[in-house]
CSV table of C-alpha atoms in Angstrom, one decimal:
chain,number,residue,atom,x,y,z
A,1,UNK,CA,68.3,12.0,-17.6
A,2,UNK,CA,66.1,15.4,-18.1
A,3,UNK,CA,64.7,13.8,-21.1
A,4,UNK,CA,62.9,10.4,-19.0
A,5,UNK,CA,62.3,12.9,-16.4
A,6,UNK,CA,60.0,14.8,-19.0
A,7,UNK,CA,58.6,11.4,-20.1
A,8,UNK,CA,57.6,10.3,-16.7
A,9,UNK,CA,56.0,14.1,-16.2
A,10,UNK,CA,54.4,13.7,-18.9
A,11,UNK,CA,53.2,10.0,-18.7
A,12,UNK,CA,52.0,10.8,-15.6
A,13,UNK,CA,50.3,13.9,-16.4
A,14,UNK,CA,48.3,11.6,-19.2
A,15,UNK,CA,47.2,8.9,-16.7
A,16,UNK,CA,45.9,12.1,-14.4
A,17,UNK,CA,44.1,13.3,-17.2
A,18,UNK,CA,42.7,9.9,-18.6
A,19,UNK,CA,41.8,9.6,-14.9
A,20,UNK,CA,39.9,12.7,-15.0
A,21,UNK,CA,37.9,11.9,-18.5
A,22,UNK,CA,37.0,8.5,-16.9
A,23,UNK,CA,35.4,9.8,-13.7
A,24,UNK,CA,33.6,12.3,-16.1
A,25,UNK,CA,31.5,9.2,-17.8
A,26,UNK,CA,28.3,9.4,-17.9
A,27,UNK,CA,26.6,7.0,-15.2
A,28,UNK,CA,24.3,5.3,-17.6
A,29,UNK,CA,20.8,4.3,-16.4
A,30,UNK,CA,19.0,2.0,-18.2
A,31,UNK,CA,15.1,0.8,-18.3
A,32,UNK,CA,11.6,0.1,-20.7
A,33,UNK,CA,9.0,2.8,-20.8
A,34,UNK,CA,5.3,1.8,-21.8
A,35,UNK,CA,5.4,4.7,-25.0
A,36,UNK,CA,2.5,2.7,-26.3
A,37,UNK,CA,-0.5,0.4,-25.7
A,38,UNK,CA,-2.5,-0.1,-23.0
A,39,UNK,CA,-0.8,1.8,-20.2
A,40,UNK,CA,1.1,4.5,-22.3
A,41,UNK,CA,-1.1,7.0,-21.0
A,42,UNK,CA,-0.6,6.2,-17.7
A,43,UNK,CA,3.0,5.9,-17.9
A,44,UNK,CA,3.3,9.0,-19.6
A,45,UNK,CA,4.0,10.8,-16.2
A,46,UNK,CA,6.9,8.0,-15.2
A,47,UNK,CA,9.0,9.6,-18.2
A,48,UNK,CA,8.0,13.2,-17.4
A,49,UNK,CA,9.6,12.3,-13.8
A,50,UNK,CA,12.6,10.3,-14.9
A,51,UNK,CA,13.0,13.1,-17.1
A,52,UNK,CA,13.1,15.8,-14.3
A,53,UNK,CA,15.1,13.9,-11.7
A,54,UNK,CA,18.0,13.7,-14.6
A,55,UNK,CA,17.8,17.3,-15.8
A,56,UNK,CA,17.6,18.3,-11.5
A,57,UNK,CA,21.2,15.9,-10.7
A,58,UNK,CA,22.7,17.0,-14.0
A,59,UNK,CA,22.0,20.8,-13.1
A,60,UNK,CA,23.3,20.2,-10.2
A,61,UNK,CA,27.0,18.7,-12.2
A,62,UNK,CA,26.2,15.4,-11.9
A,63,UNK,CA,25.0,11.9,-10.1
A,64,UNK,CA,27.0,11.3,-6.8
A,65,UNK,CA,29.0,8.5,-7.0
A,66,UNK,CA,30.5,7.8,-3.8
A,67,UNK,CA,32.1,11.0,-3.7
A,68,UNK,CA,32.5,11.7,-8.0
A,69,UNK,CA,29.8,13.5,-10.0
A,70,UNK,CA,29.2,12.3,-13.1
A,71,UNK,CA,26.3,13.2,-15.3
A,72,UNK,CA,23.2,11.2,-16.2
A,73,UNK,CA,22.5,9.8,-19.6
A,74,UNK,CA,19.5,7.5,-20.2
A,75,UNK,CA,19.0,4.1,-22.3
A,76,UNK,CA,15.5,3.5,-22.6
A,77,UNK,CA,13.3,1.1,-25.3
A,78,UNK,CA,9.7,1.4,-25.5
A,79,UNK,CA,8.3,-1.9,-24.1
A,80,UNK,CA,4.5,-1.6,-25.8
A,81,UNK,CA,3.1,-2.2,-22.4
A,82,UNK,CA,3.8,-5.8,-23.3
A,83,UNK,CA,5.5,-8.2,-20.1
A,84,UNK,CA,7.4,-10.1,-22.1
A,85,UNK,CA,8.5,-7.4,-24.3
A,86,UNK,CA,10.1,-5.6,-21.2
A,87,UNK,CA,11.5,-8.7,-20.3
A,88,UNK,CA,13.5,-8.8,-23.4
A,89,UNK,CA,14.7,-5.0,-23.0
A,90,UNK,CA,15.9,-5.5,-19.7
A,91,UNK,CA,17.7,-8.3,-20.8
A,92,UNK,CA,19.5,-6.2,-23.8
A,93,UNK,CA,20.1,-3.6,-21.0
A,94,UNK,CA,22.4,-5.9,-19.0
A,95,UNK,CA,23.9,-7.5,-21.6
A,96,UNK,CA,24.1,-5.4,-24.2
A,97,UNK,CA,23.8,-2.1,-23.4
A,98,UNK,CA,25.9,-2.8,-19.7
A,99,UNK,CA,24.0,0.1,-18.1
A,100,UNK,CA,25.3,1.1,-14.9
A,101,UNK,CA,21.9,1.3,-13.3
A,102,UNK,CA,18.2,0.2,-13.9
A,103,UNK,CA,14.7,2.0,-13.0
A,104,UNK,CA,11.3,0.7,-13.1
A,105,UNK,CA,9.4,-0.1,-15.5
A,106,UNK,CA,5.3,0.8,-15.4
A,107,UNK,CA,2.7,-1.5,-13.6
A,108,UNK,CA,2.6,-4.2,-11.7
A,109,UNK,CA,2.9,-6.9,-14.5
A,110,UNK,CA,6.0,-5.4,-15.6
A,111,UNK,CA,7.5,-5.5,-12.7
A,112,UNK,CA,6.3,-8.9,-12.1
A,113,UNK,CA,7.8,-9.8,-15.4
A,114,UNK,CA,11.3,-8.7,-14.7
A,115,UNK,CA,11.6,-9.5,-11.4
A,116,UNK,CA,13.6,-12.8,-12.6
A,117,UNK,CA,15.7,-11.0,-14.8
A,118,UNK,CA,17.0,-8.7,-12.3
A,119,UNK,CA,17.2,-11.6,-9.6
A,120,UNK,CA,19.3,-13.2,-12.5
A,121,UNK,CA,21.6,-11.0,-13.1
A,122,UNK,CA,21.5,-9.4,-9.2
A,123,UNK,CA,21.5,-5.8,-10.7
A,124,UNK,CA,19.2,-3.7,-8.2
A,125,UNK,CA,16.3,-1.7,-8.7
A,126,UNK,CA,14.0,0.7,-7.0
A,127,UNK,CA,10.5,-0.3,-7.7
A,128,UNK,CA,7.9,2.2,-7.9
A,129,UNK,CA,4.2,2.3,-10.0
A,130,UNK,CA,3.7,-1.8,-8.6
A,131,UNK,CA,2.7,-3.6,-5.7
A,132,UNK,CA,2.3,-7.3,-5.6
A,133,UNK,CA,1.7,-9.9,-3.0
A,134,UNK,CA,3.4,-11.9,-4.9
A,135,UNK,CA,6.1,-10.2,-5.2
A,136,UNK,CA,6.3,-10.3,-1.2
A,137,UNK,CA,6.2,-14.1,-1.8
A,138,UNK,CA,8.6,-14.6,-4.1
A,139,UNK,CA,11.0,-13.1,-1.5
A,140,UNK,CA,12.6,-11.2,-4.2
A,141,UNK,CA,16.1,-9.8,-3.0
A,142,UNK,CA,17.1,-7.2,-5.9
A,143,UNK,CA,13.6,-4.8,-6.1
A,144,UNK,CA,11.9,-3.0,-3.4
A,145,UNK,CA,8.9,-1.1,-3.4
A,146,UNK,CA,8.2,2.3,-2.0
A,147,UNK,CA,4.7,2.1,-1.8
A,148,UNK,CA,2.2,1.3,0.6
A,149,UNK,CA,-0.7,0.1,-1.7
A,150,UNK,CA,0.3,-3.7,-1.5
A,151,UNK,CA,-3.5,-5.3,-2.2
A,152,UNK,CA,-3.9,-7.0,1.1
A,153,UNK,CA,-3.0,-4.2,3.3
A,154,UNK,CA,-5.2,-1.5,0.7
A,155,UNK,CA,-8.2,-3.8,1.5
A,156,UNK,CA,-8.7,-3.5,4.8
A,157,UNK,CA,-8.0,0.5,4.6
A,158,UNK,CA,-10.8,0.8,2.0
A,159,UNK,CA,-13.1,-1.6,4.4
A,160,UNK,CA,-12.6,0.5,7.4
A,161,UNK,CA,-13.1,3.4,5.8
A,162,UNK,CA,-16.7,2.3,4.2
A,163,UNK,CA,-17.5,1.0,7.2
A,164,UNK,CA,-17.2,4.7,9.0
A,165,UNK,CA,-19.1,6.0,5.7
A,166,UNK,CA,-22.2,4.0,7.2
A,167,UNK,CA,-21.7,1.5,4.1
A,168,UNK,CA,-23.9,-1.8,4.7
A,169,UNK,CA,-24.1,-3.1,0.9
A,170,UNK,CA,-21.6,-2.6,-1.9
A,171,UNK,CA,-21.2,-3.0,-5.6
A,172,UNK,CA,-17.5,-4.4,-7.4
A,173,UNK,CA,-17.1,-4.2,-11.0
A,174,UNK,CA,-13.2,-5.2,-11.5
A,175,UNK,CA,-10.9,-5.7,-14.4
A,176,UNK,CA,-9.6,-8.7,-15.0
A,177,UNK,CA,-6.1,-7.4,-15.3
A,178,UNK,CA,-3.5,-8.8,-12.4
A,179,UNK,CA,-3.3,-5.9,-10.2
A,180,UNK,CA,-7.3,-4.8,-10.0
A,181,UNK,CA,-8.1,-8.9,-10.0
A,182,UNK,CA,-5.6,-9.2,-6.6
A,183,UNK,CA,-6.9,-6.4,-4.8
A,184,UNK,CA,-10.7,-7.9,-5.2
A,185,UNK,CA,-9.3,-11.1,-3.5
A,186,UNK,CA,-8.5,-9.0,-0.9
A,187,UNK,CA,-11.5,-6.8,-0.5
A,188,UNK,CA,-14.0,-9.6,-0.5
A,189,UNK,CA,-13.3,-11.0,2.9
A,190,UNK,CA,-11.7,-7.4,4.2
A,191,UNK,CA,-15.6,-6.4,3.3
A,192,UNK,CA,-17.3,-9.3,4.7
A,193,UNK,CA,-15.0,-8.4,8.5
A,194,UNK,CA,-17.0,-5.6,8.5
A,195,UNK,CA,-20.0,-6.8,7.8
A,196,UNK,CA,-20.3,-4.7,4.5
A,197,UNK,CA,-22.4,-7.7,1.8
A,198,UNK,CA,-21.2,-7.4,-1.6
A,199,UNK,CA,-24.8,-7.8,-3.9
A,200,UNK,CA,-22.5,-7.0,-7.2
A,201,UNK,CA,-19.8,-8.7,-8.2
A,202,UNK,CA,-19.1,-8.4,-11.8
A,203,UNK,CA,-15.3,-8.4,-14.2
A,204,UNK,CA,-15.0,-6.9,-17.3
A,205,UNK,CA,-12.1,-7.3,-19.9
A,206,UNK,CA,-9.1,-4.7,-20.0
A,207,UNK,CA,-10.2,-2.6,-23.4
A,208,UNK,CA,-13.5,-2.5,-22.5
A,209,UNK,CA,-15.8,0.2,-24.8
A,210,UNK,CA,-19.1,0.2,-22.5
A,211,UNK,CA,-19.4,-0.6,-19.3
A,212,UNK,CA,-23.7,0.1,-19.9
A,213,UNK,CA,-24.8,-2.9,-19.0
A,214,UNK,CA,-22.8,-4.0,-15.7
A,215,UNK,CA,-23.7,-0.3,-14.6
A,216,UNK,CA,-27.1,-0.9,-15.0
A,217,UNK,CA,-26.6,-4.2,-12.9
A,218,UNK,CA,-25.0,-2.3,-9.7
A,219,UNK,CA,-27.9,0.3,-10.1
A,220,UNK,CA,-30.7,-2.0,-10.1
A,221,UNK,CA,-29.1,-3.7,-7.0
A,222,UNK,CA,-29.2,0.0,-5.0
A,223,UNK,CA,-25.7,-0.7,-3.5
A,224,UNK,CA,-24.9,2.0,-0.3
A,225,UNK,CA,-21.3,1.9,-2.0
A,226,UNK,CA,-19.6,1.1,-5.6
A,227,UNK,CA,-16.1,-0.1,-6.1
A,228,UNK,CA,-14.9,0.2,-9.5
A,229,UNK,CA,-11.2,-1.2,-9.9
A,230,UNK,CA,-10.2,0.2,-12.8
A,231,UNK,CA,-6.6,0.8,-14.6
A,232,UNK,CA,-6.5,4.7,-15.4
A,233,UNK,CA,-8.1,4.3,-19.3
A,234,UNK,CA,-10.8,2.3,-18.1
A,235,UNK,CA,-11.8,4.2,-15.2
A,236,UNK,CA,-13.0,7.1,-18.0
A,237,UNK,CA,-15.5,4.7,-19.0
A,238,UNK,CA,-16.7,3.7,-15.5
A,239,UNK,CA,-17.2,7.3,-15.0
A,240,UNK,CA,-19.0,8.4,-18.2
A,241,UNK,CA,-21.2,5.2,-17.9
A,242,UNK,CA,-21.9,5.7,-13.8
A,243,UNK,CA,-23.1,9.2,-15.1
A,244,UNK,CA,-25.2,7.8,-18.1
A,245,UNK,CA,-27.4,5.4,-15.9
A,246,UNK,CA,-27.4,7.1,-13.0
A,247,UNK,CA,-25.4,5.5,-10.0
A,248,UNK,CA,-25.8,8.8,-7.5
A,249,UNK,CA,-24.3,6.9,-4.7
A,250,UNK,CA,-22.2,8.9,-2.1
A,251,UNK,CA,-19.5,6.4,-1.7
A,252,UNK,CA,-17.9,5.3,-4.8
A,253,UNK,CA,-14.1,4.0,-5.0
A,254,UNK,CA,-12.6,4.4,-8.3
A,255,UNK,CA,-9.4,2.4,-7.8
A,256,UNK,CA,-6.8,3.9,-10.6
A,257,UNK,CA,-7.9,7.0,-12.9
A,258,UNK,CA,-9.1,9.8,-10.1
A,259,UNK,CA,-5.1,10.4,-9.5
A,260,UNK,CA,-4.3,11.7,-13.0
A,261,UNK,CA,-3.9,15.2,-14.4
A,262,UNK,CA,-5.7,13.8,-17.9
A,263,UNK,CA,-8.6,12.5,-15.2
A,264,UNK,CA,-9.2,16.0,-14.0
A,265,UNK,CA,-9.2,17.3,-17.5
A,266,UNK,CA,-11.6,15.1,-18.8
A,267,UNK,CA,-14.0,15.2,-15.8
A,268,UNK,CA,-13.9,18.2,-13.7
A,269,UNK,CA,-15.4,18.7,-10.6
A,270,UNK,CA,-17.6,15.6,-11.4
A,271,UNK,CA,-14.6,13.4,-9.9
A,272,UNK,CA,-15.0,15.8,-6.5
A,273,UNK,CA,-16.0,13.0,-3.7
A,274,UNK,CA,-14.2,10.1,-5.7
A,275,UNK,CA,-12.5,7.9,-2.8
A,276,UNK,CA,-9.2,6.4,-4.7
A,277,UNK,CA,-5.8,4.7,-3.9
A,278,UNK,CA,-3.1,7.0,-2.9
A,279,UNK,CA,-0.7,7.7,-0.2
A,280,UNK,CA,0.4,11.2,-1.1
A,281,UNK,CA,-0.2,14.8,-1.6
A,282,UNK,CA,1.7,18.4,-1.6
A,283,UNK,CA,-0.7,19.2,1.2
A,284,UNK,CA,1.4,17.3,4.0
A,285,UNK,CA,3.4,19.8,6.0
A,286,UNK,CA,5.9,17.3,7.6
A,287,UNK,CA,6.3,16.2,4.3
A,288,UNK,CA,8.4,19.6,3.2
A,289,UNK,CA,9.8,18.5,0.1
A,290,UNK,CA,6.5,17.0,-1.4
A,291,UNK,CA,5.5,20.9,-2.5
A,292,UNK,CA,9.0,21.3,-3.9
A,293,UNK,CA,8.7,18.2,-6.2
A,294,UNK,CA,5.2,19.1,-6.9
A,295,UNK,CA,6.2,22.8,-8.0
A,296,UNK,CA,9.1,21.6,-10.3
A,297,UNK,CA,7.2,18.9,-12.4
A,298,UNK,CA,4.8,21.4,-13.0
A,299,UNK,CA,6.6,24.0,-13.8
A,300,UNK,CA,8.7,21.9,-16.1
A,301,UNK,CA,5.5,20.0,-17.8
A,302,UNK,CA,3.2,22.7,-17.2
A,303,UNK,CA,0.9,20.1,-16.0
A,304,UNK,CA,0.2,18.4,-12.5
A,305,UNK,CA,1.5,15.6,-11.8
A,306,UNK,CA,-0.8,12.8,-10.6
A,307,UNK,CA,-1.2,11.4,-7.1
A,308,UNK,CA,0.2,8.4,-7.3
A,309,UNK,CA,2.7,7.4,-10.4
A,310,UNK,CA,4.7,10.6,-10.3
A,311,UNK,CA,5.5,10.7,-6.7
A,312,UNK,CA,6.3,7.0,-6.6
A,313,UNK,CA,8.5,7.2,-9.6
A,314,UNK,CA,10.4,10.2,-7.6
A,315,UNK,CA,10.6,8.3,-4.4
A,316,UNK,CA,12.4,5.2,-6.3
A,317,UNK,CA,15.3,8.0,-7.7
A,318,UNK,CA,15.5,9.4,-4.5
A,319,UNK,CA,16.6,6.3,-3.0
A,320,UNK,CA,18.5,5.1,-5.7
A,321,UNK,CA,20.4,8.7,-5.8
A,322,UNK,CA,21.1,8.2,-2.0
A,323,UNK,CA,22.0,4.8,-1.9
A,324,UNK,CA,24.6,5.3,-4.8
A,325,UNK,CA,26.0,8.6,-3.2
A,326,UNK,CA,27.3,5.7,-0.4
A,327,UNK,CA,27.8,2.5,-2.0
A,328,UNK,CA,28.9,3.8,-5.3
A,329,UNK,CA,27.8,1.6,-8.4
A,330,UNK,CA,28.8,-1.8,-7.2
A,331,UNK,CA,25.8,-3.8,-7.1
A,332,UNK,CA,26.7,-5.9,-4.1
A,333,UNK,CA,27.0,-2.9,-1.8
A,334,UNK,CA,24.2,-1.1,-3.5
A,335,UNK,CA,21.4,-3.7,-2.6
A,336,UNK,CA,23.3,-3.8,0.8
A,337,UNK,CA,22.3,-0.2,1.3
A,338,UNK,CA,19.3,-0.1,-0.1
A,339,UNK,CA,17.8,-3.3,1.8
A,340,UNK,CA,19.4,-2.0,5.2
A,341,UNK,CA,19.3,2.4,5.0
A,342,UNK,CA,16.5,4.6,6.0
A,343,UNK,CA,16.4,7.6,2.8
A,344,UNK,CA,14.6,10.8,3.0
A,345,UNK,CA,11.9,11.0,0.3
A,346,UNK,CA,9.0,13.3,-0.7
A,347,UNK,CA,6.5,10.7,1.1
A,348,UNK,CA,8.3,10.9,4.1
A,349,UNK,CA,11.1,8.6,5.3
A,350,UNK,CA,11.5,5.1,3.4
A,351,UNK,CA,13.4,1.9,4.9
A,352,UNK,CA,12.5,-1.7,3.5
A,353,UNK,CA,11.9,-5.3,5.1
A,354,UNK,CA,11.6,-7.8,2.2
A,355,UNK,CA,10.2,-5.7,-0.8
A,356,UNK,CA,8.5,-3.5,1.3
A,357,UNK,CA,8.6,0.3,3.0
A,358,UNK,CA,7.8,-0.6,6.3
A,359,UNK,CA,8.0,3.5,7.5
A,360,UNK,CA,4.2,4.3,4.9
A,361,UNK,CA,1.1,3.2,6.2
A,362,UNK,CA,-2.1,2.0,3.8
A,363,UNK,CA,-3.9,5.5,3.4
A,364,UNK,CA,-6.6,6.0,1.1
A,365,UNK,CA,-7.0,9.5,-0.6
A,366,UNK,CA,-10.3,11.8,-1.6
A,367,UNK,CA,-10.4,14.3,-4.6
A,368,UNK,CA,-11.3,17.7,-2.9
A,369,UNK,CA,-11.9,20.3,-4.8
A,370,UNK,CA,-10.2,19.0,-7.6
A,371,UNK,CA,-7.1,18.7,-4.8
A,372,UNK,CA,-6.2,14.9,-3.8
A,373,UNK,CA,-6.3,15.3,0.2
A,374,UNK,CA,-5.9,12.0,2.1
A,375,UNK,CA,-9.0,11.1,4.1
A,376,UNK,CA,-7.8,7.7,5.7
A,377,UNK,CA,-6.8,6.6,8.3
A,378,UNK,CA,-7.9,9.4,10.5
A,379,UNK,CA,-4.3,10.0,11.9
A,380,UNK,CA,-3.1,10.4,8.6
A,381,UNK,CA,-5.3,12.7,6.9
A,382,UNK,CA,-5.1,16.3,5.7
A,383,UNK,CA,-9.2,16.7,5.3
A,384,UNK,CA,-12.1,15.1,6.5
A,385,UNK,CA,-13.8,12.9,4.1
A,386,UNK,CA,-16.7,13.8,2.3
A,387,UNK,CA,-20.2,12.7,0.6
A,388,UNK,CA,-20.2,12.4,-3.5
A,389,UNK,CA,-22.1,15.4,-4.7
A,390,UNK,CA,-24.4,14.9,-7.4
A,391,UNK,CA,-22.5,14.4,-10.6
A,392,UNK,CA,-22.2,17.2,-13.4
């Protein structure tokens, strides 16, 4: 009798401790990272912030899962800043690898391309450095997107705002990537409602090397204002070339490129009076963890983060982090929370309607100072815009 007792003890002694080892598991969190190719540098500060947010939860003894901490450990593949390639890795992630969670890849056409993956396989994720119209028409039900920089939206911001700047005439020069080529559909008629006439309009291809001749084009046309939608490497050669032939206007828009830390590096006070995407900055006081975030991935990297990326990418593990801390890792009740909650971020509070934050208004942004204030819309900002001074 005292020996099954013993048994029993101790059978039940094994199943508390194979219990205990089990809720220890690393939550694994899977996802492609753009390590090389055309957006590596501009995805370079996605992994710096993955990498944060995992070191910060795992400091802190663990991910909340509905009540159990359990730490982080990450599955990632460089995708080669190739669609289809991430398409293939997010695949392997599911099947696979049977990752607990997902993240975002970088860029628009990433996301784009994995949207029917995930929809596949209805496994959640927070999107972050994308936004798509058609994404919003696809009525996607497993990604959502913190941002407010959805291309239609963007371009009537970025009209209004030229239009207080005095603008009458502009020059585009756009890249004939998806993202810049859907916010110049929008722009066009967003300029023409306020009576801004567009006397450029000229794409160039993705790797472009010189950007000479188009430049010359927008000069010789004396625009009041030039639009360049550039991805981040391209907007370095916008910028050396605008300098090269002269365009001195005092409204120029350099769509992607102005936010980075590498940016400011390369340029200086030269990208002072830029006008740029971007909905967020340290500076906002009723945004009190913004300064927090911004402290920690610089202390950590020993580099700024930029404006845009970084604090997206932050805002997507925020709301995943909450939304798991409720529903745990079952994906039905995940994507129940996360299409129904309101979450606390660094850019103030989130909640989504379709793929979108409804709670973060369009707001365009201004290097200052080599500081990224934002200067629209009026209610919004944290400085007054300003003129372009001359380059140097």
């Amino acid at each position: 009798m005292l020996k099954r007792i013993f048994v029993a003890a101790a059978g039940a002694a094994a199943l508390v401790m194979a219990g205990a080892v089990q809720a220890a598991d690393p939550v694994k969190i899977g996802f492609s990272i753009s390590k090389t190719g055309l957006f590596a540098q501009a995805a370079t500060s996605q992994i710096q912030t993955y990498e944060l947010w995992r070191e910060q939860v795992n400091t802190e003894g663990g991910l909340d899962v509905a009540g159990t901490r359990r730490k982080i450990e990450f599955t990632f593949y460089d995708d080669q800043s190739n669609p289809g390639k991430a398409v293939q890795i997010y695949e392997k992630l599911i099947t696979d690898d049977k990752v607990d969670l997902l993240l975002a890849p970088w860029g628009t056409s990433l996301h784009l391309a994995i949207a029917g993956v995930i929809e596949r396989y209805k496994f959640p994720v927070i999107g972050n450095t994308a936004a798509s119209v058609q994404l919003r028409q696809l009525k996607a039900g497993y990604i959502w997107f913190p941002t407010s920089s959805f291309p239609d939206k963007q371009s009537v911001q970025i009209a209004k705002l030229l239009k207080s700047r005095g603008v009458a005439t502009a020059g585009l020069v756009t890249n004939q990537l998806p993202y810049t080529q859907e916010n110049k559909k929008f722009v066009l008629p967003a300029l023409k409602s306020q009576g801004i006439e567009l006397v450029v309009d000229e794409d160039y291809p993705p790797d472009v090397k010189d950007m000479t001749a188009v430049l010359t084009k927008v000069k010789n046309a004396k625009p009041d204002a030039v639009l360049a939608y550039t991805y981040p490497a391209d907007a370095v050669t916008y910028m050396n070339g605008a300098r090269e032939v002269g365009l001195d206007q005092k409204v120029q828009v350099v769509l992607l490129g102005p936010q980075y830390d590498f940016f400011g590096k390369i340029f200086g006070a030269a990208r002072n009076g830029i006008f740029t995407m971007g909905h967020w900055t340290p500076l906002r006081t009723d945004w009190p963890t913004a300064k927090a975030y911004y402290d920690a991935f610089k202390a950590r990297w020993k580099t700024e983060p930029d404006f845009l990326d970084a604090p997206l990418v932050y805002m997507s593990v925020e709301i995943l982090q909450q939304a798991v801390a409720k529903a745990g890792l079952d994906r039905a009740r995940l994507r129940q929370t996360i299409a129904s909650e309101t979450f606390a971020t660094i850019n103030g509070p989130a909640r989504f309607e379709g793929v979108e934050n409804v709670l973060l208004p369009a707001m365009i942004s201004q290097i200052q100072d080599q500081q990224q204030h934002i200067v629209w819309p009026p209610k919004e900002r944290t400085a007054e815009p300003i003129a372009k001074p001359a380059w140097k």
